[in-house]
Amino acid sequence: MAYDIGKTELINLYSLETLKQFSTDFLLALGATDEEAAIVTDGLMTASLWWHPGQGQGLEKFFRFYRQIKNGGIVPNAPMQWVREGPSYALLDAAKGFGYVSAHRAMARAIEKAKVTGIAMVGVRHSNHFGIAGYHALHAAKHGLIGWSFTNAKAEMAPWGSAQVVLGTNPWGIAIPRKDTHAIVLDMALTMSGKGMMRWYMNEGKPMPDSWALTPDGAKTTDPAAAMEGPLLPIGEYKGYGLSLITDVLAGVMTGSLFGLKVFQDESHHDVGHVMLAIDPGAFMPREEVDARLEQLIAEVKGAPPIDPARPVILPGEVEFKRMAQREQDGVPLSRETVEGLRGLAEELKVAFPL
Amino acid sequence: MAYDIGKTELINLYSLETLKQFSTDFLLALGATDEEAAIVTDGLMTASLWWHPGQGQGLEKFFRFYRQIKNGGIVPNAPMQWVREGPSYALLDAAKGFGYVSAHRAMARAIEKAKVTGIAMVGVRHSNHFGIAGYHALHAAKHGLIGWSFTNAKAEMAPWGSAQVVLGTNPWGIAIPRKDTHAIVLDMALTMSGKGMMRWYMNEGKPMPDSWALTPDGAKTTDPAAAMEGPLLPIGEYKGYGLSLITDVLAGVMTGSLFGLKVFQDESHHDVGHVMLAIDPGAFMPREEVDARLEQLIAEVKGAPPIDPARPVILPGEVEFKRMAQREQDGVPLSRETVEGLRGLAEELKVAFPL
């Protein structure tokens, strides 16, 4: 089965099981341990089920893994170490390991601690791109806690009033567990949009909103091509700039990773930092009461009449969980370009290629 | 000395000491304890030094205090109680006391706990408007910690895709301490703007950006009058909606305060909820190193060339601290309307009126 999304890419659908097996085999061939392969595969599968192929968070990540493992930027079976620990905090040195793995271990530790103390913060230094922020937040929600993940990232945002990039999109994931149904999952960059989305608009020949990015000399524009080398604009103007700066303080400055202009610049040494928060929603009252009160708030939110009757109000993450259910049934989309690239890698690594 | 800000208001300047004394006398006359009067006065003075008179966060608050103390909405000398406590969390029942007081006590407790455990979260239930969010965050920064304050508020924001308000502007304050100088202080609502600012644009006869608010039937508009009864728009579109929802979960749902459509509706029972986070920036490495790394990031940020050479890049809070220094010297602006209103209240309460 194939379908066309705009002019950009031709897409085929593949079963989740097939992709899982391929991902696991591929990661093992790259030197990942069984545990690492399982964690990274789970993250990539979630990204593949939630996000669009053009967003580069699914199996497209393998191209980067391959390059970075070759150039030493990612170390499989990395000797990660816990370097600091207190009642409600800990710091993991990721030793250049997979970002999915270090962030997963950090959130697991935050969950353990928050169950005892009410809230915990676990930092990660010397890590790599951790995938989608919402995935790590959801990890906490699956254990009944609120999760909040922060990461720094390559400079793509300018301080407010400048056009020179210094700060990253510094994505956040926040997840609130619900009883008997999917969590609320807010997965967001601190910019209005990203270069990938702008490229899609450019390829489609569409104008973009002028709140997305500036030209390199700081002018507003609706032409994605004119802003491709310019800074992305933060959410809420100076507010998002402030949030991005604060995120880099938490994830970069405090943890001991690179930050600002230096993080994520040299592919053999991205040195990304993360922070994971876990919060016990039942710290202040019996959990059943919190759960009931949450459903009451959600009913108020979802009861708000939509402006367009065809588009009812949805919760953060709701689109993604619907997409996930559909793709689990119909298959996961991968662009032909990605599949061809993966075929090449599979041949090189002598991994079975079932796509 | 008097100056005119647009067509709106005639302003006079008063010395900080005069206003402090008046505020203290006024609060004591309303039944506040010495401690409450000192805390509320400090908050109001900070707001008066940071914000503009039209924003209603300075001595204009006395009109509300007076009404709410009469109708039982605010209880001076309230019997606040610590109702839950664990290693890194606590919950304060504010018993309808002053919001500034309950939030101050909550942050004080969060600071104490975070110094021991690395991070702490203190909730407040049954509270009132806590003033400016950044003030409470700065409380932590003054003790060398990162502060993050959350509150819920009256429904003024619609869930994304609706025009019916359900959620508040739910302001955040985030403060990062710096060595030997003012903290970074981000004080922000989760909406692009507020009704006060829209009213100012309306009075000035100016169009507003169409990202600020919708008409009551959900249309975009640049006419502030057309949107005065409509919903405020969130920062980052659906992202700010998600952040506001999550804030109401933390501050309202979890604490046991009202939330969503009900909070801040009945002036005799606002029942606002807050959450204060305090974080030890030195949890992961020696504090001097963190301080030095922070200054390095700030140098990169402030080194970014401005688009308009006359407007160099500034940090969150920098405008406010400059304004504060100037007003401490020149005096604090109060509109003639406010002064006349306060004169009436002072007469009624038999408080000396030095303005």
XYZ file of C-alpha atoms in Angstrom:
710
model
C 0.000 0.000 0.000
C 1.351 3.457 -0.851
C 0.040 6.966 -0.500
C 1.355 10.339 -1.388
C 1.697 13.165 1.155
C 1.921 16.285 -0.930
C 4.772 16.481 -3.407
C 7.335 15.498 -0.870
C 7.516 11.798 -0.402
C 6.126 8.486 -1.402
C 5.179 6.466 1.621
C 4.682 2.762 2.287
C 3.222 1.091 5.352
C 5.022 -1.642 7.317
C 3.876 -3.735 10.238
C 5.044 -2.651 13.654
C 6.398 -6.151 14.358
C 8.560 -6.064 11.248
C 9.999 -2.675 12.157
C 10.614 -3.739 15.740
C 12.550 -6.792 14.661
C 14.557 -4.828 12.141
C 15.325 -2.102 14.675
C 16.477 -4.630 17.255
C 18.673 -6.532 14.783
C 20.136 -3.304 13.483
C 20.983 -1.953 16.929
C 22.543 -5.242 18.012
C 24.638 -5.231 14.843
C 25.815 -1.748 15.773
C 27.047 -3.050 19.128
C 24.104 -2.180 21.360
C 23.390 -4.495 24.291
C 20.049 -6.312 24.435
C 18.778 -3.817 26.982
C 19.884 -0.818 24.924
C 18.372 -2.258 21.764
C 15.070 -2.825 23.568
C 14.930 0.700 25.023
C 15.935 2.471 21.813
C 13.561 0.323 19.754
C 10.653 1.106 22.065
C 11.364 4.830 21.730
C 11.712 4.680 17.963
C 8.522 2.645 17.625
C 6.615 5.170 19.729
C 7.992 7.995 17.594
C 7.051 6.079 14.450
C 3.514 5.558 15.734
C 3.046 9.144 16.942
C 4.889 11.335 14.489
C 5.048 11.764 10.721
C 7.872 10.252 8.691
C 9.019 13.705 7.519
C 9.684 14.704 11.128
C 12.684 12.403 11.242
C 12.009 10.828 14.651
C 11.309 7.263 13.538
C 13.637 4.829 11.795
C 15.220 7.827 10.045
C 17.244 8.088 13.258
C 19.274 5.060 12.170
C 21.241 7.133 9.673
C 22.420 9.358 12.494
C 23.083 6.393 14.809
C 25.194 4.758 12.129
C 27.261 7.891 11.472
C 27.658 8.732 15.133
C 28.655 5.254 16.186
C 31.310 5.301 13.466
C 32.654 8.720 14.477
C 32.516 7.995 18.218
C 29.673 10.399 18.940
C 27.509 7.539 20.216
C 29.056 4.720 22.237
C 27.021 1.481 22.339
C 27.227 -0.349 25.650
C 28.427 2.935 27.135
C 29.836 2.803 30.683
C 27.129 5.096 32.106
C 27.652 6.029 35.750
C 25.650 7.542 38.561
C 27.881 10.388 39.710
C 25.699 12.213 42.242
C 22.809 11.152 44.372
C 20.619 12.591 47.112
C 17.117 12.001 48.483
C 15.306 13.622 45.541
C 17.999 13.964 42.930
C 20.608 12.052 41.005
C 22.944 12.706 38.118
C 23.787 10.178 35.423
C 26.903 10.479 33.303
C 25.735 9.006 29.998
C 29.313 8.494 28.744
C 28.171 9.296 25.181
C 25.645 6.478 25.165
C 22.293 6.443 23.388
C 20.113 9.396 24.471
C 17.040 7.177 24.645
C 18.850 4.879 27.061
C 20.270 7.528 29.393
C 16.983 9.425 29.523
C 15.079 6.210 30.163
C 17.355 5.272 33.057
C 17.154 8.809 34.430
C 13.383 8.838 34.393
C 13.289 5.361 35.940
C 15.410 6.678 38.821
C 13.256 9.820 39.130
C 10.159 7.628 39.357
C 11.677 5.491 42.135
C 12.663 8.540 44.128
C 9.452 10.505 43.622
C 7.457 7.543 44.920
C 9.341 7.976 48.188
C 9.802 11.741 48.463
C 6.961 13.222 46.354
C 9.083 14.783 43.632
C 12.476 14.035 42.134
C 14.836 15.492 39.568
C 17.393 13.423 37.704
C 19.953 15.022 35.427
C 21.908 13.496 32.572
C 25.240 14.766 31.279
C 27.321 13.832 28.213
C 24.310 12.368 26.436
C 22.911 12.425 22.905
C 19.593 13.341 21.287
C 17.022 11.645 23.523
C 14.315 11.231 20.875
C 10.852 12.594 21.567
C 10.459 14.414 24.876
C 6.902 13.181 25.423
C 8.076 9.571 25.360
C 10.174 10.054 28.486
C 7.410 11.968 30.245
C 5.019 9.133 29.403
C 7.420 6.713 31.086
C 6.542 8.359 34.407
C 2.820 8.430 33.610
C 2.919 4.677 32.958
C 4.090 4.351 36.563
C 1.281 6.588 37.809
C 3.403 9.728 38.156
C 3.522 13.056 36.376
C 6.605 13.198 34.178
C 8.350 16.280 32.855
C 11.367 15.921 30.578
C 13.685 18.727 29.498
C 16.578 18.667 27.074
C 18.828 21.195 25.485
C 19.477 21.119 21.765
C 21.367 22.745 18.914
C 21.164 26.548 18.789
C 18.279 27.436 16.471
C 16.548 30.194 18.461
C 17.845 33.719 18.953
C 17.506 35.625 22.214
C 14.455 37.892 21.822
C 15.421 40.967 19.825
C 18.365 39.300 18.062
C 18.591 37.194 14.910
C 21.690 35.258 15.983
C 20.892 31.797 17.260
C 22.211 30.933 20.725
C 19.541 28.693 22.269
C 17.863 25.471 21.186
C 14.252 24.559 20.581
C 14.829 22.771 23.920
C 11.803 20.465 23.826
C 9.653 19.591 26.805
C 7.540 16.538 27.397
C 4.901 16.647 30.125
C 2.632 13.702 30.889
C -0.258 13.467 33.347
C -1.498 9.952 34.074
C -5.234 9.219 33.862
C -7.091 6.304 35.327
C -7.997 3.632 32.768
C -7.046 5.618 29.700
C -4.155 7.275 27.887
C -2.215 9.957 29.711
C -2.301 13.608 28.738
C 1.001 14.026 26.885
C 2.252 17.439 25.844
C 5.247 17.047 23.578
C 6.504 20.386 22.373
C 9.467 22.420 21.285
C 9.739 25.934 22.693
C 9.661 27.340 19.167
C 6.514 27.958 17.124
C 7.676 25.479 14.493
C 10.825 23.751 13.256
C 13.042 23.670 10.194
C 11.538 20.344 9.084
C 8.045 21.816 8.956
C 9.356 24.918 7.175
C 11.069 22.718 4.600
C 7.774 20.941 3.997
C 6.020 24.301 3.422
C 8.833 25.323 1.110
C 8.588 22.106 -0.895
C 4.823 22.543 -1.124
C 5.272 26.164 -2.273
C 3.125 27.403 0.628
C 3.642 30.557 2.696
C 4.237 29.934 6.405
C 2.859 32.032 9.302
C 5.177 34.980 9.972
C 5.443 33.922 13.629
C 7.630 30.895 12.765
C 11.043 32.268 11.839
C 12.963 35.378 10.829
C 15.293 36.024 7.921
C 18.984 35.950 8.887
C 18.935 39.748 9.241
C 15.941 39.663 11.557
C 13.048 40.551 9.253
C 9.606 38.962 9.513
C 8.690 36.756 6.593
C 6.109 34.275 5.348
C 8.592 32.770 2.889
C 10.101 29.605 4.364
C 13.061 29.770 1.963
C 13.944 33.278 3.141
C 14.038 32.110 6.770
C 15.766 28.767 6.282
C 19.081 30.216 7.507
C 17.425 32.504 10.060
C 16.367 31.912 13.670
C 13.234 30.030 14.694
C 10.861 32.160 16.736
C 9.964 31.177 20.308
C 6.433 30.510 21.545
C 4.975 33.614 23.179
C 7.786 35.791 21.813
C 10.068 36.844 24.730
C 8.336 34.282 26.968
C 9.530 31.307 24.945
C 13.003 32.828 24.809
C 12.970 32.911 28.611
C 11.727 29.318 28.825
C 14.438 28.141 26.438
C 17.142 29.947 28.413
C 15.885 28.425 31.671
C 15.751 24.972 30.076
C 19.380 25.294 29.048
C 20.258 26.259 32.628
C 18.548 23.118 33.945
C 19.632 20.658 31.249
C 22.989 22.092 30.195
C 24.513 24.428 32.778
C 23.490 22.474 35.875
C 24.186 18.960 34.630
C 27.680 19.578 33.284
C 26.842 19.089 29.619
C 27.528 21.588 26.864
C 25.029 24.438 26.455
C 24.272 27.517 24.383
C 26.346 27.805 21.229
C 28.392 24.644 21.810
C 25.921 21.838 22.452
C 25.008 19.565 19.529
C 27.522 21.149 17.164
C 30.187 18.474 16.707
C 28.606 15.211 15.653
C 31.324 13.214 17.383
C 30.650 15.072 20.648
C 27.077 16.373 20.933
C 27.262 16.330 24.748
C 23.541 16.993 25.243
C 22.040 17.373 28.729
C 18.619 16.369 30.019
C 16.617 16.727 33.190
C 13.766 14.428 34.187
C 11.216 15.383 36.811
C 8.784 12.919 38.331
C 5.955 14.137 40.568
C 3.561 12.094 42.673
C 0.051 13.387 41.836
C -1.202 11.828 45.054
C 1.215 13.724 47.304
C -1.499 16.075 48.573
C -4.633 13.907 48.821
C -5.839 10.344 48.247
C -5.120 9.325 44.696
C -8.738 8.365 43.878
C -9.810 11.910 44.639
C -7.135 13.370 42.396
C -8.136 11.005 39.613
C -11.806 11.989 39.927
C -10.991 15.696 40.052
C -8.784 15.364 36.967
C -11.609 13.745 35.018
C -13.884 16.599 36.087
C -11.431 19.172 34.686
C -11.067 17.154 31.499
C -14.850 17.026 31.124
C -14.982 20.821 31.371
C -12.207 21.188 28.810
C -13.652 18.681 26.369
C -17.135 20.097 26.900
C -16.114 23.431 25.380
C -17.933 23.750 22.049
C -15.534 23.776 19.090
C -15.335 26.774 16.749
C -15.435 24.329 13.852
C -18.107 21.714 14.695
C -16.110 19.111 12.777
C -13.101 19.538 15.092
C -13.982 18.852 18.724
C -11.608 19.943 21.457
C -8.852 17.409 22.110
C -6.327 16.883 24.877
C -2.579 17.099 24.365
C -1.472 13.714 23.029
C -4.902 12.649 21.861
C -4.026 12.928 18.170
C -0.891 10.871 18.758
C -2.674 8.056 20.593
C -5.320 7.873 17.844
C -2.622 7.772 15.210
C -0.876 5.053 17.196
C -3.971 2.852 17.345
C -4.531 3.260 13.626
C -0.937 2.510 12.690
C -0.781 -0.515 14.958
C -3.590 -1.847 12.802
C -2.749 -0.478 9.335
C 1.021 -0.285 9.550
C 3.655 2.362 10.082
C 4.478 4.790 7.266
C 8.044 5.048 6.032
C 9.151 7.102 3.058
C 10.649 5.252 0.118
C 13.798 7.307 0.540
C 14.170 6.115 4.137
C 13.564 2.494 3.163
C 16.177 2.658 0.415
C 18.662 4.210 2.817
C 17.980 1.553 5.425
C 18.450 -1.168 2.798
C 21.943 0.128 2.170
C 22.787 0.175 5.872
C 21.358 -3.323 6.368
C 23.521 -4.689 3.570
C 26.598 -3.084 5.033
C 25.886 -4.472 8.506
C 24.678 -7.850 7.193
C 21.312 -7.459 8.921
C 18.234 -9.135 7.466
C 16.164 -6.566 5.598
C 12.453 -7.359 5.680
C 11.038 -4.048 4.349
C 5.680 65.548 39.531
C 3.117 64.208 37.051
C 3.304 62.654 33.643
C 0.799 61.408 31.193
C 0.857 57.832 29.844
C -1.200 58.039 26.700
C -4.784 59.130 27.061
C -5.446 56.731 29.841
C -4.323 58.024 33.152
C -2.668 60.877 34.953
C 0.122 59.612 37.129
C 1.936 60.979 40.167
C 5.074 59.656 41.810
C 5.305 58.786 45.515
C 8.256 57.707 47.603
C 8.570 54.013 48.316
C 8.817 54.669 52.039
C 5.527 56.583 52.025
C 3.768 53.791 50.174
C 5.249 51.125 52.440
C 4.037 52.887 55.533
C 0.595 53.447 54.079
C 0.344 49.833 52.954
C 1.343 48.553 56.380
C -1.085 50.839 58.221
C -3.874 49.969 55.829
C -3.361 46.219 56.166
C -3.180 46.411 59.960
C -6.398 48.407 59.963
C -7.981 45.642 57.901
C -7.056 43.122 60.594
C -3.822 41.709 59.184
C -1.155 40.602 61.653
C 2.230 42.353 61.635
C 3.735 39.421 59.757
C 0.958 39.370 57.158
C 1.170 43.132 56.677
C 4.924 42.883 56.150
C 4.681 40.044 53.627
C 1.814 41.568 51.633
C 3.475 44.996 51.665
C 6.737 43.574 50.374
C 4.881 41.867 47.522
C 2.880 44.967 46.644
C 5.978 47.167 46.732
C 7.810 44.781 44.397
C 4.831 44.807 42.048
C 4.704 48.602 42.230
C 8.391 48.834 41.405
C 8.289 46.272 38.585
C 4.944 46.726 36.885
C 2.937 49.595 35.440
C 0.065 51.159 37.374
C -2.457 50.153 34.694
C -1.614 46.491 35.298
C -3.370 46.584 38.641
C -0.746 44.697 40.675
C 0.384 47.520 42.967
C -1.655 49.429 45.544
C -4.679 49.012 43.269
C -4.941 45.610 44.965
C -6.250 47.337 48.100
C -9.653 47.847 46.528
C -9.976 44.106 46.112
C -8.571 43.395 49.583
C -11.090 45.765 51.109
C -14.052 44.215 49.272
C -12.926 40.659 49.885
C -12.213 41.136 53.548
C -15.728 42.576 53.920
C -17.371 39.723 52.038
C -15.307 37.022 53.717
C -13.306 36.121 50.615
C -10.056 37.053 52.361
C -9.565 36.254 56.043
C -6.871 38.309 57.804
C -4.948 36.377 60.420
C -6.233 33.237 58.735
C -5.698 29.945 60.579
C -3.459 28.476 57.851
C -2.468 24.857 58.439
C 0.083 22.403 57.118
C -2.087 19.464 56.164
C 0.358 17.125 54.404
C 4.081 16.723 54.604
C 6.756 14.427 53.236
C 10.490 14.606 52.498
C 10.153 16.815 49.405
C 6.581 18.013 49.575
C 4.082 19.739 51.795
C 0.581 21.129 51.448
C -0.626 24.316 53.105
C -4.309 24.999 53.661
C -4.435 28.784 53.323
C -7.860 28.995 55.018
C -8.812 31.909 52.750
C -5.872 34.024 53.893
C -3.908 36.487 51.800
C -2.472 34.851 48.670
C 0.822 36.661 49.118
C 1.137 35.206 52.612
C 0.262 31.607 51.805
C 2.489 31.564 48.731
C 5.335 33.127 50.702
C 5.068 30.513 53.424
C 4.833 27.744 50.837
C 7.958 28.895 49.031
C 9.778 29.284 52.343
C 8.974 25.641 53.128
C 9.974 24.539 49.619
C 13.321 26.308 50.055
C 13.984 24.575 53.386
C 13.190 21.180 51.946
C 15.049 21.628 48.653
C 18.195 22.539 50.568
C 18.033 19.065 52.099
C 16.661 16.915 49.283
C 17.607 18.802 46.101
C 14.100 19.683 44.935
C 10.793 20.270 46.694
C 7.199 21.004 45.791
C 4.809 22.768 48.133
C 1.129 23.137 47.298
C -1.390 25.648 48.607
C -5.136 25.132 48.706
C -8.020 27.498 49.521
C -5.933 30.555 48.759
C -6.422 33.868 46.990
C -4.692 35.768 44.177
C -0.996 35.490 45.077
C 0.133 38.670 43.333
C 2.934 38.462 40.799
C 4.279 34.997 40.131
C 7.861 36.168 39.649
C 7.913 37.588 43.162
C 7.490 34.151 44.708
C 10.054 32.608 42.364
C 12.505 35.357 43.338
C 11.989 34.399 46.991
C 13.799 31.129 46.239
C 16.502 32.855 44.196
C 17.220 35.148 47.147
C 18.036 31.971 49.063
C 20.291 30.716 46.292
C 17.771 28.293 44.780
C 15.845 28.163 41.541
C 12.192 29.013 42.181
C 9.210 28.111 40.046
C 5.738 29.276 41.055
C 2.487 28.159 39.481
C -1.053 29.334 40.146
C -4.415 28.781 38.604
C -6.684 31.708 37.829
C -10.072 32.741 36.487
C -11.095 31.103 33.202
C -10.034 33.447 30.403
C -8.478 30.989 27.931
C -10.357 28.529 25.768
C -9.128 25.025 25.028
C -7.439 25.182 21.616
C -10.101 25.102 18.905
C -12.870 26.482 21.120
C -13.910 30.039 21.988
C -15.405 29.120 25.369
C -13.117 29.960 28.260
C -12.347 27.093 30.657
C -8.741 27.675 31.735
C -6.894 30.599 33.295
C -3.900 32.611 32.168
C -2.274 30.509 34.937
C 0.873 32.592 35.424
C 4.318 31.176 36.044
C 7.256 32.758 37.772
C 10.704 31.222 37.288
C 13.816 32.665 38.897
C 17.450 31.593 38.498
C 19.874 33.032 41.062
C 23.089 34.665 39.844
C 26.199 35.374 41.856
C 26.534 39.038 42.852
C 23.699 40.378 40.710
C 19.965 40.225 40.125
C 18.403 36.851 39.383
C 16.950 35.946 36.015
C 13.201 36.306 36.639
C 10.665 35.173 34.088
C 7.221 36.357 35.100
C 4.626 35.391 32.553
C 1.042 34.450 31.918
C 0.434 31.529 29.579
C -1.575 33.817 27.287
C -0.086 36.137 24.678
C -1.545 39.155 26.465
C -4.238 40.077 28.991
C -7.490 42.006 29.151
C -5.775 44.944 30.874
C -3.360 45.389 27.985
C -6.199 44.990 25.480
C -8.180 47.674 27.309
C -5.192 49.986 27.064
C -4.981 49.384 23.285
C -8.720 49.995 23.035
C -8.507 53.270 24.969
C -5.596 54.343 22.795
C -7.550 53.457 19.653
C -4.790 51.093 18.491
C -5.185 47.723 16.756
C -3.772 44.765 18.690
C -1.905 41.776 17.198
C -4.382 39.136 16.049
C -2.600 36.531 18.164
C -3.901 38.026 21.425
C -7.602 37.131 21.607
C -10.595 35.926 19.611
C -14.079 37.330 19.258
C -16.681 35.492 21.343
C -17.604 33.403 18.285
C -13.998 32.396 17.670
C -12.921 34.753 14.873
C -9.464 36.310 14.678
C -9.417 40.062 15.165
C -7.107 43.037 15.644
C -9.886 45.065 17.275
C -9.520 44.877 21.064
C -13.153 45.920 21.561
C -14.377 43.002 19.430
C -12.406 40.529 21.581
C -13.094 42.010 25.011
C -15.705 39.311 25.729
C -13.827 36.604 23.847
C -11.077 34.208 24.945
C -7.439 35.187 25.364
C -5.128 33.183 23.110
C -2.420 30.959 24.605
C 1.308 31.299 23.885
C 2.354 28.899 21.138
C -1.271 28.164 20.224
C -2.115 24.562 21.323
C 1.126 24.447 23.315
C 0.085 27.186 25.726
C -3.327 25.539 26.031
C -1.549 22.368 27.135
C 0.657 24.250 29.592
C -2.373 25.994 31.090
C -4.237 22.703 31.466
C -1.218 21.097 33.140
C -0.829 24.091 35.457
C -4.427 23.716 36.561
C -3.772 20.040 37.282
C -0.799 20.936 39.491
C -2.229 24.024 41.204
C -5.943 23.227 41.256
C -6.701 19.527 40.831
C -3.805 18.181 42.926
C -3.938 20.680 45.775
C -7.662 20.472 46.489
C -8.529 23.978 45.350
C -11.133 24.876 42.776
C -10.086 24.604 39.124
C -11.340 25.082 35.566
C -14.628 26.939 35.343
C -15.120 27.353 39.096
C -11.935 28.896 40.462
C -11.865 32.658 41.004
C -15.533 33.122 40.151
C -17.188 33.980 43.464
C -15.384 36.880 45.108
C -16.236 35.580 48.558
C -14.698 32.200 47.708
C -11.996 32.400 45.046
C -10.352 29.208 46.334
C -7.215 29.580 44.210
C -4.449 26.959 44.276
C -0.687 27.375 43.902
C 2.359 25.173 43.639
C 5.882 26.298 44.513
C 8.947 24.414 43.342
C 12.412 25.043 44.707
C 15.454 23.458 43.075
C 19.045 23.391 44.290
C 21.183 24.506 41.317
C 24.191 22.958 43.015
C 22.676 19.474 43.263
C 24.823 18.117 40.444
C 28.185 19.866 40.854
C 29.991 22.397 43.057
C 28.043 25.615 43.137
C 30.937 27.827 41.985
C 31.149 25.813 38.794
C 27.434 26.182 38.150
C 27.661 29.921 38.771
C 30.565 30.272 36.343
C 28.845 28.165 33.684
C 25.665 30.225 34.054
C 27.584 33.451 33.464
C 29.134 31.871 30.385
C 25.686 31.086 28.960
C 24.477 34.587 29.822
C 27.502 36.078 28.034
C 26.605 34.101 24.911
C 22.983 35.234 25.123
C 23.777 38.874 25.759
C 26.510 38.801 23.135
C 23.976 38.155 20.379
C 23.828 41.308 18.234
C 20.436 43.041 18.433
C 18.288 43.506 15.324
C 17.744 47.105 16.408
C 21.141 48.412 17.577
C 19.374 50.656 20.082
C 17.819 47.661 21.859
C 20.454 45.218 23.125
C 19.401 41.736 24.178
C 18.175 41.594 27.756
C 17.524 38.793 30.228
C 14.096 37.996 31.649
C 13.553 40.384 34.566
C 16.187 42.887 33.483
C 13.645 45.554 32.527
C 11.919 45.130 35.877
C 15.088 45.453 37.944
C 16.070 48.605 36.029
C 12.614 50.053 36.546
C 12.878 49.167 40.221
C 16.176 51.018 40.656
C 14.792 54.069 38.910
C 11.590 54.145 40.922
C 13.403 53.649 44.198
C 15.128 56.904 43.320
C 12.384 58.874 41.525
C 9.297 57.486 43.195
C 6.580 54.987 42.391
C 3.857 55.919 39.895
C 0.218 55.771 40.980
C -2.696 56.943 38.876
C -4.766 59.823 40.232
C -7.803 57.549 40.116
C -6.078 55.021 42.385
C -4.950 57.720 44.793
C -8.473 59.137 45.047
C -9.873 55.682 45.647
C -7.291 54.977 48.341
C -8.083 58.313 49.998
C -11.691 57.188 50.366
C -10.676 53.839 51.862
C -8.227 55.516 54.245
C -10.913 57.834 55.544
C -13.280 54.951 56.093
C -10.640 52.949 57.969
C -9.253 55.995 59.787
C -5.769 55.359 58.421
C -3.387 58.295 57.948
C -3.290 59.232 54.265
C 0.072 60.645 53.224
C -0.362 60.579 49.427
